[in-house]
C-alpha atoms as a PDB file:
ATOM      1  CA  MET A   1      54.131  99.732 111.400  1.00  0.00           C
ATOM      2  CA  THR A   2      53.278  99.551 115.098  1.00  0.00           C
ATOM      3  CA  ALA A   3      55.623 100.876 117.770  1.00  0.00           C
ATOM      4  CA  THR A   4      56.068  97.345 119.161  1.00  0.00           C
ATOM      5  CA  HIS A   5      57.035  96.011 115.735  1.00  0.00           C
ATOM      6  CA  THR A   6      59.472  98.903 115.226  1.00  0.00           C
ATOM      7  CA  GLU A   7      61.083  98.285 118.623  1.00  0.00           C
ATOM      8  CA  ASP A   8      61.296  94.518 118.007  1.00  0.00           C
ATOM      9  CA  THR A   9      63.037  95.221 114.704  1.00  0.00           C
ATOM     10  CA  ALA A  10      65.442  97.645 116.408  1.00  0.00           C
ATOM     11  CA  ILE A  11      66.353  95.129 119.124  1.00  0.00           C
ATOM     12  CA  ARG A  12      66.870  92.365 116.561  1.00  0.00           C
ATOM     13  CA  ALA A  13      69.245  94.672 114.655  1.00  0.00           C
ATOM     14  CA  VAL A  14      71.310  95.141 117.835  1.00  0.00           C
ATOM     15  CA  ILE A  15      71.294  91.367 118.377  1.00  0.00           C
ATOM     16  CA  ASP A  16      72.549  90.861 114.806  1.00  0.00           C
ATOM     17  CA  ASP A  17      75.393  93.322 115.482  1.00  0.00           C
ATOM     18  CA  TRP A  18      76.120  91.533 118.775  1.00  0.00           C
ATOM     19  CA  VAL A  19      76.307  88.126 117.054  1.00  0.00           C
ATOM     20  CA  SER A  20      78.604  89.600 114.389  1.00  0.00           C
ATOM     21  CA  ALA A  21      80.848  91.098 117.071  1.00  0.00           C
ATOM     22  CA  VAL A  22      81.048  87.702 118.800  1.00  0.00           C
ATOM     23  CA  ALA A  23      81.976  86.016 115.496  1.00  0.00           C
ATOM     24  CA  ALA A  24      84.702  88.649 115.009  1.00  0.00           C
ATOM     25  CA  ASN A  25      85.956  88.322 118.627  1.00  0.00           C
ATOM     26  CA  ASP A  26      85.399  92.086 118.967  1.00  0.00           C
ATOM     27  CA  ILE A  27      85.228  92.574 122.742  1.00  0.00           C
ATOM     28  CA  ALA A  28      84.827  96.360 122.447  1.00  0.00           C
ATOM     29  CA  ALA A  29      81.804  96.021 120.149  1.00  0.00           C
ATOM     30  CA  ILE A  30      80.273  93.350 122.394  1.00  0.00           C
ATOM     31  CA  THR A  31      80.727  95.540 125.463  1.00  0.00           C
ATOM     32  CA  ARG A  32      79.015  98.493 123.747  1.00  0.00           C
ATOM     33  CA  VAL A  33      75.814  96.425 123.517  1.00  0.00           C
ATOM     34  CA  TYR A  34      75.516  96.675 127.319  1.00  0.00           C
ATOM     35  CA  ALA A  35      74.373  99.671 129.359  1.00  0.00           C
ATOM     36  CA  GLU A  36      77.166 101.297 131.395  1.00  0.00           C
ATOM     37  CA  ASP A  37      75.642  99.735 134.523  1.00  0.00           C
ATOM     38  CA  GLY A  38      74.731  96.497 132.754  1.00  0.00           C
ATOM     39  CA  SER A  39      75.173  93.123 134.436  1.00  0.00           C
ATOM     40  CA  ILE A  40      75.821  89.516 133.523  1.00  0.00           C
ATOM     41  CA  LEU A  41      74.533  86.768 135.798  1.00  0.00           C
ATOM     42  CA  ALA A  42      76.050  83.320 135.294  1.00  0.00           C
ATOM     43  CA  ALA A  43      75.877  80.256 137.534  1.00  0.00           C
ATOM     44  CA  GLY A  44      78.839  79.752 139.817  1.00  0.00           C
ATOM     45  CA  THR A  45      80.112  83.330 139.562  1.00  0.00           C
ATOM     46  CA  PRO A  46      79.306  86.549 141.373  1.00  0.00           C
ATOM     47  CA  PRO A  47      77.313  89.097 139.343  1.00  0.00           C
ATOM     48  CA  MET A  48      79.479  90.963 136.856  1.00  0.00           C
ATOM     49  CA  GLN A  49      78.553  94.627 136.528  1.00  0.00           C
ATOM     50  CA  GLY A  50      79.935  97.400 134.358  1.00  0.00           C
ATOM     51  CA  HIS A  51      81.843  97.409 131.115  1.00  0.00           C
ATOM     52  CA  ALA A  52      85.195  96.241 132.536  1.00  0.00           C
ATOM     53  CA  ALA A  53      83.664  93.135 134.146  1.00  0.00           C
ATOM     54  CA  ILE A  54      81.533  92.445 131.065  1.00  0.00           C
ATOM     55  CA  ALA A  55      84.556  92.714 128.768  1.00  0.00           C
ATOM     56  CA  ALA A  56      86.542  90.314 130.977  1.00  0.00           C
ATOM     57  CA  PHE A  57      83.667  87.802 130.978  1.00  0.00           C
ATOM     58  CA  TRP A  58      83.315  87.899 127.183  1.00  0.00           C
ATOM     59  CA  ASP A  59      87.080  87.694 126.655  1.00  0.00           C
ATOM     60  CA  GLY A  60      87.223  84.508 128.726  1.00  0.00           C
ATOM     61  CA  LEU A  61      84.127  83.036 127.096  1.00  0.00           C
ATOM     62  CA  LEU A  62      85.351  83.681 123.562  1.00  0.00           C
ATOM     63  CA  LYS A  63      88.766  82.195 124.317  1.00  0.00           C
ATOM     64  CA  ALA A  64      87.228  79.115 125.958  1.00  0.00           C
ATOM     65  CA  SER A  65      84.614  78.550 123.249  1.00  0.00           C
ATOM     66  CA  ALA A  66      87.100  79.033 120.367  1.00  0.00           C
ATOM     67  CA  GLY A  67      84.574  80.208 117.777  1.00  0.00           C
ATOM     68  CA  THR A  68      81.821  77.724 118.625  1.00  0.00           C
ATOM     69  CA  LEU A  69      79.449  80.079 120.495  1.00  0.00           C
ATOM     70  CA  THR A  70      76.014  80.552 118.979  1.00  0.00           C
ATOM     71  CA  PHE A  71      73.027  82.311 120.496  1.00  0.00           C
ATOM     72  CA  GLY A  72      69.783  83.895 119.470  1.00  0.00           C
ATOM     73  CA  PRO A  73      66.340  84.889 120.608  1.00  0.00           C
ATOM     74  CA  THR A  74      63.312  82.645 120.712  1.00  0.00           C
ATOM     75  CA  SER A  75      61.061  85.550 121.726  1.00  0.00           C
ATOM     76  CA  ILE A  76      61.167  89.254 122.491  1.00  0.00           C
ATOM     77  CA  ARG A  77      58.467  91.025 124.491  1.00  0.00           C
ATOM     78  CA  ILE A  78      58.291  94.796 124.497  1.00  0.00           C
ATOM     79  CA  ALA A  79      56.899  96.444 127.645  1.00  0.00           C
ATOM     80  CA  ASP A  80      54.168  99.045 127.458  1.00  0.00           C
ATOM     81  CA  GLY A  81      55.754 102.403 126.707  1.00  0.00           C
ATOM     82  CA  THR A  82      58.534 100.618 124.747  1.00  0.00           C
ATOM     83  CA  ALA A  83      61.345 101.615 127.150  1.00  0.00           C
ATOM     84  CA  MET A  84      62.034  98.045 128.319  1.00  0.00           C
ATOM     85  CA  ALA A  85      61.971  94.646 126.707  1.00  0.00           C
ATOM     86  CA  CYS A  86      62.648  91.046 127.647  1.00  0.00           C
ATOM     87  CA  GLU A  87      64.363  88.582 125.342  1.00  0.00           C
ATOM     88  CA  LEU A  88      64.366  84.815 125.858  1.00  0.00           C
ATOM     89  CA  GLY A  89      66.819  82.736 123.896  1.00  0.00           C
ATOM     90  CA  THR A  90      69.155  79.795 123.669  1.00  0.00           C
ATOM     91  CA  TYR A  91      72.916  79.439 123.465  1.00  0.00           C
ATOM     92  CA  SER A  92      75.486  76.731 122.910  1.00  0.00           C
ATOM     93  CA  PHE A  93      79.246  76.384 122.666  1.00  0.00           C
ATOM     94  CA  THR A  94      81.950  73.770 123.005  1.00  0.00           C
ATOM     95  CA  THR A  95      85.029  73.871 125.195  1.00  0.00           C
ATOM     96  CA  THR A  96      87.944  71.471 125.379  1.00  0.00           C
ATOM     97  CA  ALA A  97      89.308  70.078 128.640  1.00  0.00           C
ATOM     98  CA  ASN A  98      91.947  67.352 128.931  1.00  0.00           C
ATOM     99  CA  GLY A  99      91.573  66.596 125.232  1.00  0.00           C
ATOM    100  CA  SER A 100      87.806  66.072 125.454  1.00  0.00           C
ATOM    101  CA  GLN A 101      85.169  68.337 123.989  1.00  0.00           C
ATOM    102  CA  ILE A 102      82.431  69.493 126.340  1.00  0.00           C
ATOM    103  CA  ARG A 103      79.160  70.848 124.957  1.00  0.00           C
ATOM    104  CA  ASN A 104      77.657  73.722 126.922  1.00  0.00           C
ATOM    105  CA  ALA A 105      74.091  74.798 126.201  1.00  0.00           C
ATOM    106  CA  GLY A 106      71.237  76.541 127.885  1.00  0.00           C
ATOM    107  CA  ASN A 107      68.767  79.363 127.923  1.00  0.00           C
ATOM    108  CA  TYR A 108      69.139  83.033 128.626  1.00  0.00           C
ATOM    109  CA  VAL A 109      67.101  86.066 129.571  1.00  0.00           C
ATOM    110  CA  VAL A 110      68.159  89.534 128.476  1.00  0.00           C
ATOM    111  CA  VAL A 111      66.492  92.620 129.885  1.00  0.00           C
ATOM    112  CA  TRP A 112      66.768  95.469 127.397  1.00  0.00           C
ATOM    113  CA  ILE A 113      66.449  99.156 128.263  1.00  0.00           C
ATOM    114  CA  LYS A 114      66.151 102.037 125.845  1.00  0.00           C
ATOM    115  CA  GLN A 115      68.653 104.780 126.680  1.00  0.00           C
ATOM    116  CA  ASN A 116      68.947 107.899 124.531  1.00  0.00           C
ATOM    117  CA  ASN A 117      66.868 106.154 121.866  1.00  0.00           C
ATOM    118  CA  VAL A 118      69.291 103.192 121.709  1.00  0.00           C
ATOM    119  CA  TRP A 119      68.529  99.674 122.991  1.00  0.00           C
ATOM    120  CA  LYS A 120      71.112  98.421 125.526  1.00  0.00           C
ATOM    121  CA  VAL A 121      71.402  95.236 127.589  1.00  0.00           C
ATOM    122  CA  LEU A 122      70.684  95.964 131.242  1.00  0.00           C
ATOM    123  CA  VAL A 123      70.804  92.344 132.496  1.00  0.00           C
ATOM    124  CA  ASP A 124      72.078  89.235 130.712  1.00  0.00           C
ATOM    125  CA  SER A 125      71.299  86.077 132.691  1.00  0.00           C
ATOM    126  CA  LEU A 126      72.443  82.604 131.610  1.00  0.00           C
ATOM    127  CA  ALA A 127      70.935  79.286 132.716  1.00  0.00           C
ATOM    128  CA  SER A 128      72.789  76.165 131.587  1.00  0.00           C
ATOM    129  CA  GLU A 129      70.944  72.929 130.770  1.00  0.00           C
END
């Protein structure tokens, strides 16, 4: 097994745990996926950095999406030296406003960094359709 394949497998295992934490509305587990100095970039909001801001973002998103959020990678590229990786993916969820359902969908980029032999999200950037 090549180092790149091993690292891809390791990142996908973290993503699986992340998706499971989202399905369980487990904000603490979601937050642990991010590096301590991790950031989320979303249109229309200032950058959110650090675990407290990340937890608040995810709490609001999970409440608004009411169990409809899905996401997953379309590709993962591991950098030479295997300390950084880039994930491209898609997401979708539905919110309700004034009795109408609104579909939200788009793409994302996640920059992964390996810290103490554990893959963590350094930057999570969302781009809506």
